[in-house]
mmCIF file of C-alpha atoms in Angstrom:
data_model
loop_
_atom_site.group_PDB
_atom_site.id
_atom_site.type_symbol
_atom_site.label_atom_id
_atom_site.label_comp_id
_atom_site.label_asym_id
_atom_site.label_seq_id
_atom_site.Cartn_x
_atom_site.Cartn_y
_atom_site.Cartn_z
ATOM 1 C CA MET A 1 125.341 80.016 116.949
ATOM 2 C CA SER A 2 122.608 80.039 114.329
ATOM 3 C CA ASP A 3 119.849 78.106 116.109
ATOM 4 C CA GLY A 4 117.711 81.208 116.630
ATOM 5 C CA HIS A 5 117.689 80.902 120.439
ATOM 6 C CA GLU A 6 119.086 83.064 123.224
ATOM 7 C CA HIS A 7 122.583 82.197 124.421
ATOM 8 C CA SER A 8 124.595 84.062 127.065
ATOM 9 C CA GLY A 9 122.167 86.972 126.924
ATOM 10 C CA ARG A 10 122.777 87.736 123.243
ATOM 11 C CA GLU A 11 120.284 87.180 120.477
ATOM 12 C CA GLN A 12 121.439 84.533 118.008
ATOM 13 C CA VAL A 13 120.156 85.217 114.498
ATOM 14 C CA PRO A 14 120.153 82.492 111.840
ATOM 15 C CA SER A 15 122.543 83.187 108.998
ATOM 16 C CA ARG A 16 121.035 84.229 105.685
ATOM 17 C CA ARG A 17 122.145 84.750 102.143
ATOM 18 C CA ARG A 18 123.771 88.116 101.491
ATOM 19 C CA THR A 19 124.736 89.855 98.272
ATOM 20 C CA ARG A 20 128.450 89.764 97.476
ATOM 21 C CA PHE A 21 130.356 92.542 95.676
ATOM 22 C CA PRO A 22 133.246 91.058 93.667
ATOM 23 C CA GLY A 23 136.048 93.515 92.976
ATOM 24 C CA ILE A 24 134.241 96.407 94.648
ATOM 25 C CA SER A 25 136.261 99.580 95.064
ATOM 26 C CA SER A 26 136.091 101.393 98.374
ATOM 27 C CA ARG A 27 135.072 104.418 96.315
ATOM 28 C CA ALA A 28 131.628 102.833 96.071
ATOM 29 C CA TYR A 29 130.796 103.535 99.706
ATOM 30 C CA GLU A 30 133.201 106.287 100.733
ATOM 31 C CA HIS A 31 131.824 109.619 101.880
ATOM 32 C CA PRO A 32 132.689 112.286 99.248
ATOM 33 C CA ALA A 33 135.071 114.170 101.585
ATOM 34 C CA ASP A 34 136.789 110.936 102.589
ATOM 35 C CA ARG A 35 137.000 109.724 99.003
ATOM 36 C CA SER A 36 138.505 112.916 97.552
ATOM 37 C CA ALA A 37 141.193 112.996 100.259
ATOM 38 C CA LEU A 38 142.095 109.341 99.741
ATOM 39 C CA VAL A 39 142.212 109.632 95.945
ATOM 40 C CA ALA A 40 144.580 112.605 96.250
ATOM 41 C CA LEU A 41 146.835 110.805 98.721
ATOM 42 C CA ARG A 42 146.961 107.648 96.625
ATOM 43 C CA LYS A 43 147.947 109.691 93.563
ATOM 44 C CA LEU A 44 150.696 111.542 95.431
ATOM 45 C CA THR A 45 154.060 110.333 94.146
ATOM 46 C CA GLY A 46 156.147 108.745 96.868
ATOM 47 C CA PHE A 47 153.326 108.840 99.424
ATOM 48 C CA ASP A 48 153.526 105.114 100.243
ATOM 49 C CA THR A 49 157.328 105.300 100.553
ATOM 50 C CA VAL A 50 157.165 108.205 103.006
ATOM 51 C CA PHE A 51 154.666 106.492 105.259
ATOM 52 C CA LYS A 52 156.514 103.203 105.193
ATOM 53 C CA ALA A 53 159.595 105.107 106.262
ATOM 54 C CA LEU A 54 157.577 106.381 109.218
ATOM 55 C CA SER A 55 156.920 102.824 110.329
ATOM 56 C CA GLY A 56 160.213 102.823 112.210
ATOM 57 C CA LEU A 57 159.002 105.769 114.283
ATOM 58 C CA LEU A 58 155.454 104.616 114.852
ATOM 59 C CA PRO A 59 154.654 102.127 117.612
ATOM 60 C CA GLU A 60 153.034 99.642 115.222
ATOM 61 C CA ARG A 61 155.273 96.690 116.101
ATOM 62 C CA SER A 62 154.753 97.436 119.770
ATOM 63 C CA LEU A 63 150.971 97.462 119.289
ATOM 64 C CA ARG A 64 151.052 94.126 117.461
ATOM 65 C CA LEU A 65 153.080 92.529 120.236
ATOM 66 C CA LEU A 66 150.809 94.070 122.854
ATOM 67 C CA PHE A 67 147.638 92.630 121.336
ATOM 68 C CA LEU A 68 149.304 89.274 120.717
ATOM 69 C CA SER A 69 150.462 89.034 124.321
ATOM 70 C CA ASP A 70 147.560 90.563 126.215
ATOM 71 C CA SER A 71 144.415 90.052 124.084
ATOM 72 C CA VAL A 72 142.620 87.066 122.554
ATOM 73 C CA ARG A 73 143.231 86.416 118.870
ATOM 74 C CA VAL A 74 140.063 85.496 117.004
ATOM 75 C CA SER A 75 140.269 82.129 115.234
ATOM 76 C CA ASP A 76 138.381 78.879 114.731
ATOM 77 C CA GLU A 77 139.394 77.972 118.286
ATOM 78 C CA GLN A 78 138.700 81.342 119.954
ATOM 79 C CA PHE A 79 135.622 83.499 119.409
ATOM 80 C CA ALA A 80 134.730 81.313 116.433
ATOM 81 C CA HIS A 81 131.502 83.220 115.749
ATOM 82 C CA LEU A 82 133.524 86.440 115.304
ATOM 83 C CA ASN A 83 135.938 84.619 113.029
ATOM 84 C CA ASP A 84 133.008 83.496 110.857
ATOM 85 C CA MET A 85 131.735 87.075 110.697
ATOM 86 C CA LEU A 86 135.171 88.399 109.787
ATOM 87 C CA ARG A 87 135.667 85.920 106.955
ATOM 88 C CA ASP A 88 132.121 86.548 105.743
ATOM 89 C CA ALA A 89 132.692 90.339 105.721
ATOM 90 C CA CYS A 90 135.937 89.921 103.766
ATOM 91 C CA TYR A 91 134.145 87.611 101.330
ATOM 92 C CA ILE A 92 131.285 90.074 100.765
ATOM 93 C CA LEU A 93 133.628 93.051 100.195
ATOM 94 C CA ASP A 94 136.120 90.844 98.333
ATOM 95 C CA LEU A 95 139.060 91.645 100.619
ATOM 96 C CA GLU A 96 141.586 88.978 99.689
ATOM 97 C CA LYS A 97 143.648 88.871 102.887
ATOM 98 C CA VAL A 98 141.655 88.477 106.092
ATOM 99 C CA PRO A 99 143.154 90.841 108.706
ATOM 100 C CA PRO A 100 143.902 89.449 112.176
ATOM 101 C CA MET A 101 141.298 90.306 114.805
ATOM 102 C CA TYR A 102 141.724 90.554 118.572
ATOM 103 C CA VAL A 103 139.304 90.806 121.470
ATOM 104 C CA ASN A 104 140.608 93.152 124.149
ATOM 105 C CA GLN A 105 139.368 93.239 127.746
ATOM 106 C CA ASP A 106 137.897 96.713 128.088
ATOM 107 C CA PRO A 107 134.436 97.624 129.412
ATOM 108 C CA VAL A 108 134.226 100.615 127.054
ATOM 109 C CA PRO A 109 132.439 99.603 123.804
ATOM 110 C CA ASN A 110 134.896 100.245 120.996
ATOM 111 C CA ALA A 111 136.444 98.800 117.847
ATOM 112 C CA MET A 112 139.320 99.968 115.687
ATOM 113 C CA CYS A 113 141.365 99.099 112.635
ATOM 114 C CA ILE A 114 145.031 100.111 112.837
ATOM 115 C CA GLY A 115 148.345 99.256 111.185
ATOM 116 C CA LEU A 116 150.663 100.589 108.478
ATOM 117 C CA ASP A 117 151.806 97.486 106.623
ATOM 118 C CA GLU A 118 148.876 95.243 107.514
ATOM 119 C CA PRO A 119 145.640 96.235 109.243
ATOM 120 C CA ILE A 120 144.686 94.789 112.636
ATOM 121 C CA ILE A 121 141.104 94.814 113.889
ATOM 122 C CA VAL A 122 140.488 95.104 117.624
ATOM 123 C CA VAL A 123 137.113 94.878 119.393
ATOM 124 C CA THR A 124 136.560 95.352 123.105
ATOM 125 C CA THR A 125 134.652 93.020 125.396
ATOM 126 C CA GLY A 126 132.375 95.965 126.211
ATOM 127 C CA LEU A 127 131.258 96.109 122.583
ATOM 128 C CA LEU A 128 130.971 92.345 122.300
ATOM 129 C CA GLU A 129 128.696 92.188 125.333
ATOM 130 C CA LEU A 130 126.597 95.133 124.178
ATOM 131 C CA LEU A 131 125.637 94.025 120.656
ATOM 132 C CA ASP A 132 123.646 91.104 119.290
ATOM 133 C CA GLU A 133 124.789 88.966 116.380
ATOM 134 C CA GLU A 134 123.521 91.135 113.506
ATOM 135 C CA GLU A 135 124.606 94.384 115.167
ATOM 136 C CA MET A 136 128.078 92.920 115.652
ATOM 137 C CA ARG A 137 128.145 91.825 112.017
ATOM 138 C CA ALA A 138 127.655 95.465 110.973
ATOM 139 C CA VAL A 139 130.561 96.492 113.243
ATOM 140 C CA VAL A 140 132.862 93.850 111.761
ATOM 141 C CA GLY A 141 131.864 95.052 108.289
ATOM 142 C CA HIS A 142 132.579 98.604 109.419
ATOM 143 C CA GLU A 143 136.141 97.654 110.394
ATOM 144 C CA VAL A 144 136.709 95.619 107.215
ATOM 145 C CA GLY A 145 135.558 98.720 105.307
ATOM 146 C CA HIS A 146 138.300 100.693 107.070
ATOM 147 C CA ALA A 147 140.810 98.038 106.002
ATOM 148 C CA LEU A 148 139.644 98.067 102.373
ATOM 149 C CA SER A 149 139.827 101.873 102.214
ATOM 150 C CA GLY A 150 143.308 101.960 103.739
ATOM 151 C CA HIS A 151 142.089 103.993 106.708
ATOM 152 C CA SER A 152 144.190 101.969 109.134
ATOM 153 C CA VAL A 153 147.344 103.774 107.983
ATOM 154 C CA TYR A 154 146.006 107.229 108.822
ATOM 155 C CA ARG A 155 144.333 106.004 112.004
ATOM 156 C CA THR A 156 147.707 104.709 113.235
ATOM 157 C CA ILE A 157 149.341 108.047 112.429
ATOM 158 C CA LEU A 158 146.539 109.878 114.244
ATOM 159 C CA LEU A 159 147.043 107.742 117.361
ATOM 160 C CA PHE A 160 150.790 108.373 117.225
ATOM 161 C CA LEU A 161 150.463 112.136 116.765
ATOM 162 C CA THR A 162 147.861 112.417 119.526
ATOM 163 C CA SER A 163 150.235 110.634 121.871
ATOM 164 C CA LEU A 164 153.137 112.791 120.687
ATOM 165 C CA ALA A 165 151.152 115.984 121.278
ATOM 166 C CA VAL A 166 150.709 115.007 124.925
ATOM 167 C CA ARG A 167 154.437 114.349 125.324
ATOM 168 C CA VAL A 168 155.563 117.656 123.790
ATOM 169 C CA ALA A 169 152.815 119.811 125.303
ATOM 170 C CA TRP A 170 155.473 121.700 127.293
ATOM 171 C CA ILE A 171 157.343 122.796 124.141
ATOM 172 C CA PRO A 172 156.227 126.269 122.923
ATOM 173 C CA LEU A 173 154.634 126.184 119.440
ATOM 174 C CA GLY A 174 155.665 122.570 118.858
ATOM 175 C CA ASN A 175 152.450 121.274 120.345
ATOM 176 C CA LEU A 176 150.411 123.789 118.323
ATOM 177 C CA ALA A 177 151.867 122.527 115.063
ATOM 178 C CA ILE A 178 151.163 118.902 115.942
ATOM 179 C CA MET A 179 147.641 119.667 117.157
ATOM 180 C CA ALA A 180 146.890 121.471 113.891
ATOM 181 C CA ILE A 181 147.718 118.254 112.028
ATOM 182 C CA VAL A 182 145.768 116.187 114.561
ATOM 183 C CA THR A 183 142.716 118.440 114.149
ATOM 184 C CA ALA A 184 142.841 118.069 110.355
ATOM 185 C CA LEU A 185 143.249 114.300 110.645
ATOM 186 C CA ARG A 186 140.337 114.095 113.057
ATOM 187 C CA GLU A 187 138.105 116.010 110.660
ATOM 188 C CA TRP A 188 139.028 113.571 107.881
ATOM 189 C CA PHE A 189 138.629 110.581 110.204
ATOM 190 C CA ARG A 190 135.119 111.623 111.210
ATOM 191 C CA LYS A 191 134.186 111.466 107.539
ATOM 192 C CA SER A 192 135.935 108.105 107.200
ATOM 193 C CA GLU A 193 133.690 106.784 109.993
ATOM 194 C CA LEU A 194 130.660 107.641 107.870
ATOM 195 C CA SER A 195 132.265 105.690 105.019
ATOM 196 C CA ALA A 196 132.866 102.691 107.265
ATOM 197 C CA ASP A 197 129.267 102.812 108.528
ATOM 198 C CA ARG A 198 128.206 102.380 104.906
ATOM 199 C CA ALA A 199 130.579 99.443 104.508
ATOM 200 C CA GLY A 200 129.037 97.898 107.620
ATOM 201 C CA LEU A 201 125.603 98.181 106.019
ATOM 202 C CA LEU A 202 126.868 96.574 102.809
ATOM 203 C CA VAL A 203 128.162 93.641 104.852
ATOM 204 C CA GLY A 204 125.252 93.233 107.244
ATOM 205 C CA GLN A 205 122.580 94.311 104.730
ATOM 206 C CA ASP A 206 120.279 95.026 107.666
ATOM 207 C CA LEU A 207 119.622 98.733 108.261
ATOM 208 C CA GLN A 208 117.675 98.103 111.452
ATOM 209 C CA ALA A 209 120.619 96.203 112.956
ATOM 210 C CA SER A 210 122.951 99.092 112.090
ATOM 211 C CA MET A 211 120.505 101.534 113.694
ATOM 212 C CA ARG A 212 120.194 99.394 116.816
ATOM 213 C CA GLY A 213 123.968 99.219 117.183
ATOM 214 C CA LEU A 214 124.317 103.004 117.036
ATOM 215 C CA MET A 215 121.460 103.441 119.504
ATOM 216 C CA LYS A 216 123.147 101.044 121.933
ATOM 217 C CA LEU A 217 126.397 103.000 121.648
ATOM 218 C CA ALA A 218 124.430 106.049 122.757
ATOM 219 C CA GLY A 219 122.081 104.501 125.332
ATOM 220 C CA GLY A 220 123.537 101.152 126.374
ATOM 221 C CA HIS A 221 121.726 97.846 126.795
ATOM 222 C CA HIS A 222 118.308 99.397 127.294
ATOM 223 C CA LEU A 223 117.091 98.884 123.735
ATOM 224 C CA HIS A 224 113.536 98.196 124.941
ATOM 225 C CA GLU A 225 113.473 101.763 126.252
ATOM 226 C CA MET A 226 114.573 103.282 122.921
ATOM 227 C CA ASN A 227 112.895 103.951 119.580
ATOM 228 C CA VAL A 228 114.601 104.342 116.200
ATOM 229 C CA ASP A 229 112.242 107.072 114.946
ATOM 230 C CA ALA A 230 112.630 109.084 118.157
ATOM 231 C CA PHE A 231 116.412 108.642 117.989
ATOM 232 C CA LEU A 232 116.476 109.973 114.427
ATOM 233 C CA LYS A 233 114.307 112.926 115.494
ATOM 234 C CA GLN A 234 117.083 113.810 117.945
ATOM 235 C CA ALA A 235 119.469 114.068 115.000
ATOM 236 C CA GLU A 236 117.014 116.304 113.152
ATOM 237 C CA GLU A 237 116.617 118.525 116.204
ATOM 238 C CA TYR A 238 120.391 118.654 116.693
ATOM 239 C CA GLU A 239 121.031 119.592 113.071
ATOM 240 C CA ALA A 240 118.266 122.203 112.823
ATOM 241 C CA GLY A 241 117.828 123.592 116.321
ATOM 242 C CA GLY A 242 119.150 126.717 117.986
ATOM 243 C CA ASP A 243 120.778 129.800 116.508
ATOM 244 C CA LEU A 244 124.242 130.771 115.276
ATOM 245 C CA ARG A 245 125.667 130.394 118.781
ATOM 246 C CA ASP A 246 124.571 126.750 118.814
ATOM 247 C CA SER A 247 126.148 126.215 115.387
ATOM 248 C CA VAL A 248 129.503 127.402 116.736
ATOM 249 C CA LEU A 249 129.146 125.295 119.883
ATOM 250 C CA LYS A 250 128.447 122.213 117.733
ATOM 251 C CA ILE A 251 131.737 122.789 115.924
ATOM 252 C CA LEU A 252 133.633 123.227 119.193
ATOM 253 C CA ASN A 253 132.030 120.109 120.678
ATOM 254 C CA VAL A 254 132.980 117.894 117.758
ATOM 255 C CA LEU A 255 136.564 119.142 117.230
ATOM 256 C CA PRO A 256 138.248 116.878 119.834
ATOM 257 C CA ARG A 257 136.300 113.787 118.721
ATOM 258 C CA SER A 258 137.504 111.105 116.320
ATOM 259 C CA HIS A 259 133.923 109.949 115.607
ATOM 260 C CA PRO A 260 130.790 111.887 114.643
ATOM 261 C CA PHE A 261 127.976 111.911 117.196
ATOM 262 C CA THR A 262 125.869 108.739 117.157
ATOM 263 C CA THR A 263 122.567 110.415 116.222
ATOM 264 C CA VAL A 264 124.303 112.136 113.296
ATOM 265 C CA ARG A 265 125.814 108.820 112.164
ATOM 266 C CA ALA A 266 122.406 107.140 112.299
ATOM 267 C CA ALA A 267 120.756 109.892 110.264
ATOM 268 C CA GLU A 268 123.575 109.921 107.693
ATOM 269 C CA LEU A 269 123.437 106.145 107.284
ATOM 270 C CA LYS A 270 119.653 106.113 106.892
ATOM 271 C CA ARG A 271 119.855 108.809 104.206
ATOM 272 C CA TRP A 272 122.464 106.809 102.316
ATOM 273 C CA ALA A 273 120.480 103.570 102.661
ATOM 274 C CA GLU A 274 117.515 105.304 101.036
ATOM 275 C CA SER A 275 119.596 106.787 98.226
ATOM 276 C CA ARG A 276 119.936 105.663 94.642
ATOM 277 C CA ASP A 277 123.685 105.145 95.188
ATOM 278 C CA TYR A 278 123.057 102.388 97.726
ATOM 279 C CA GLN A 279 120.458 100.690 95.537
ATOM 280 C CA ARG A 280 122.799 100.721 92.550
ATOM 281 C CA ILE A 281 125.495 98.979 94.591
ATOM 282 C CA MET A 282 123.003 96.341 95.743
ATOM 283 C CA ASP A 283 122.018 95.845 92.101
ATOM 284 C CA GLY A 284 125.656 95.182 91.189
ATOM 285 C CA HIS A 285 126.468 98.569 89.639
ATOM 286 C CA TYR A 286 129.495 99.940 91.460
ATOM 287 C CA PRO A 287 133.082 101.107 90.719
ATOM 288 C CA ARG A 288 135.657 98.310 90.560
ATOM 289 C CA ARG A 289 139.056 98.207 92.212
ATOM 290 C CA SER A 290 140.632 97.619 88.814
ATOM 291 C CA GLU A 291 139.515 101.127 87.810
ATOM 292 C CA ASP A 292 141.039 102.905 90.822
ATOM 293 C CA LYS A 293 144.266 103.760 89.015
ATOM 294 C CA ASP A 294 142.288 105.713 86.416
ATOM 295 C CA THR A 295 140.393 107.772 88.997
ATOM 296 C CA SER A 296 140.682 111.514 88.481
ATOM 297 C CA VAL A 297 141.648 113.612 91.491
ATOM 298 C CA THR A 298 139.886 116.602 89.924
ATOM 299 C CA ASP A 299 136.656 114.660 89.457
ATOM 300 C CA SER A 300 136.810 113.424 93.054
ATOM 301 C CA PHE A 301 137.257 116.955 94.394
ATOM 302 C CA ARG A 302 134.467 118.174 92.129
ATOM 303 C CA GLU A 303 132.141 115.499 93.513
ATOM 304 C CA SER A 304 133.146 116.431 97.046
ATOM 305 C CA ALA A 305 132.541 120.134 96.399
ATOM 306 C CA SER A 306 129.171 119.354 94.825
ATOM 307 C CA HIS A 307 128.205 117.242 97.833
ATOM 308 C CA TYR A 308 129.057 120.029 100.267
ATOM 309 C CA ALA A 309 127.223 122.613 98.163
ATOM 310 C CA ASP A 310 124.104 120.431 98.200
ATOM 311 C CA HIS A 311 124.570 119.811 101.933
ATOM 312 C CA VAL A 312 124.765 123.534 102.679
ATOM 313 C CA LYS A 313 121.664 124.253 100.600
ATOM 314 C CA ALA A 314 119.633 121.473 102.235
ATOM 315 C CA SER A 315 120.911 122.012 105.788
ATOM 316 C CA LYS A 316 118.615 123.436 108.460
ATOM 317 C CA ASP A 317 121.566 124.486 110.597
ATOM 318 C CA PRO A 318 121.487 128.283 111.138
ATOM 319 C CA LEU A 319 125.148 128.728 110.213
ATOM 320 C CA MET A 320 124.770 126.665 107.053
ATOM 321 C CA LYS A 321 121.660 128.648 106.122
ATOM 322 C CA LEU A 322 123.603 131.865 106.631
ATOM 323 C CA VAL A 323 126.417 130.592 104.390
ATOM 324 C CA SER A 324 123.834 129.648 101.767
ATOM 325 C CA ASP A 325 122.246 133.099 101.967
ATOM 326 C CA ILE A 326 125.636 134.803 101.660
ATOM 327 C CA ALA A 327 126.293 132.785 98.521
ATOM 328 C CA GLY A 328 122.845 133.782 97.268
ATOM 329 C CA GLY A 329 123.365 137.474 97.999
ATOM 330 C CA ALA A 330 120.642 137.790 100.656
ATOM 331 C CA GLY A 331 120.239 141.168 102.332
ATOM 332 C CA ASP A 332 120.488 142.262 105.997
ATOM 333 C CA LEU A 333 123.102 139.617 106.760
ATOM 334 C CA GLY A 334 124.843 141.916 109.241
ATOM 335 C CA GLY A 335 121.723 142.266 111.312
ATOM 336 C CA ARG A 336 121.084 138.525 111.292
ATOM 337 C CA VAL A 337 124.651 137.787 112.405
ATOM 338 C CA ARG A 338 124.363 140.268 115.288
ATOM 339 C CA ARG A 339 121.068 138.743 116.379
ATOM 340 C CA GLY A 340 122.488 135.244 116.091
ATOM 341 C CA PHE A 341 125.542 135.945 118.247
ATOM 342 C CA GLY A 342 124.066 138.545 120.580
ATOM 343 C CA GLY A 343 123.640 136.012 123.371
ATOM 344 C CA PHE A 344 127.384 135.535 123.711
ATOM 345 C CA THR A 345 127.746 139.079 125.062
ATOM 346 C CA GLY A 346 125.218 138.461 127.812
ATOM 347 C CA SER A 347 123.389 141.623 126.787
ATOM 348 C CA GLY A 348 119.650 141.563 126.535
ATOM 349 C CA SER A 349 119.504 144.749 124.466
ATOM 350 C CA ALA A 350 118.288 144.738 120.914
ATOM 351 C CA PRO A 351 120.756 145.258 118.079
ATOM 352 C CA LYS A 352 121.084 148.749 116.646
ATOM 353 C CA ASP A 353 119.334 147.909 113.397
ATOM 354 C CA GLY A 354 116.037 147.111 115.091
ATOM 355 C CA PRO A 355 114.349 145.000 117.730
ATOM 356 C CA ALA A 356 115.290 141.346 117.935
ATOM 357 C CA ARG A 357 112.609 139.057 116.629
ATOM 358 C CA GLU A 358 112.372 135.332 116.176
ATOM 359 C CA ASP A 359 112.387 134.567 112.482
ATOM 360 C CA GLY A 360 112.667 131.444 110.379
ATOM 361 C CA ASP A 361 116.415 131.320 110.876
ATOM 362 C CA GLY A 362 116.209 130.767 114.622
ATOM 363 C CA ALA A 363 118.184 133.955 115.212
ATOM 364 C CA ALA A 364 116.588 134.706 118.577
ATOM 365 C CA GLY A 365 117.532 132.276 121.294
ATOM 366 C CA GLY A 366 117.989 131.647 124.998
ATOM 367 C CA PRO A 367 121.170 131.051 126.923
ATOM 368 C CA ALA A 368 123.944 129.149 125.192
#
């Protein structure tokens, strides 16, 4: 496995020494929105009891039996290289109990961490065949990060509610209520994926491998045809391009998804890898699990609000710039909104307050 040669079409990379983080709290790597939600839930009296009571309704036992009977359990005897990665990831993030891992026959590249009482990690053969050793290590770290944060509980509930929404779609209003919860959970889960990407980087400690893995999820095996810098430029163009119509379409496109778009994930991870927060963790300065009970919900929400305020100010997205200008009391906002959304009406006429012009906000645009 670690001889540095090619085997079965996958690059084998010699193992190397990695920094370990004894007692690390998941708060160290969690995205601010993810962290504030989790801190609030953990502080909620009776929260654990309520969700354990739900275990009788959720298909968790069925899922465990399904994977046990129709997938391959990772061990020293089966997929030993994955078992080594899993134990190594748990050692680096100091997760005491190593969760069971299964390989499931599925050509679609995917991995997940589910379970209420105990997390289960599942990776598909499509993902296993797509990634090299170091890229796969980042994925395993990603899933162990989910386990350490307790994301598996909410992921299981999301899967259950999504399935339930399909079954009760014929019931008036009932489906709407469930889908409202599903939409909120999906928004949280997209942020939790950014947290887990950071955990994957802490485990793999190889930013280029994390970038390659995300690129392969977007473009497949053809890594020799792709370029990291060009891929990140796509994220920049996506975040900054277009007008207000495009901003709305971005929101609509992402609503049904459980994961952020791959270019966005790559850009977010690169920004975090270059931040002082990441360097402090690597230097051994990070919040400990023993301090979690003393965490303030108010402080967590304040940090989250501060993060979003900074994000809005720094964003190049037309809608975010408009929000920032509204907060700053900028003038002629009505005219800018009309110019930004004028294309939706299909009318080529100029707005009443003057001729349309292309300004720094990207208000003028082509077809949606």
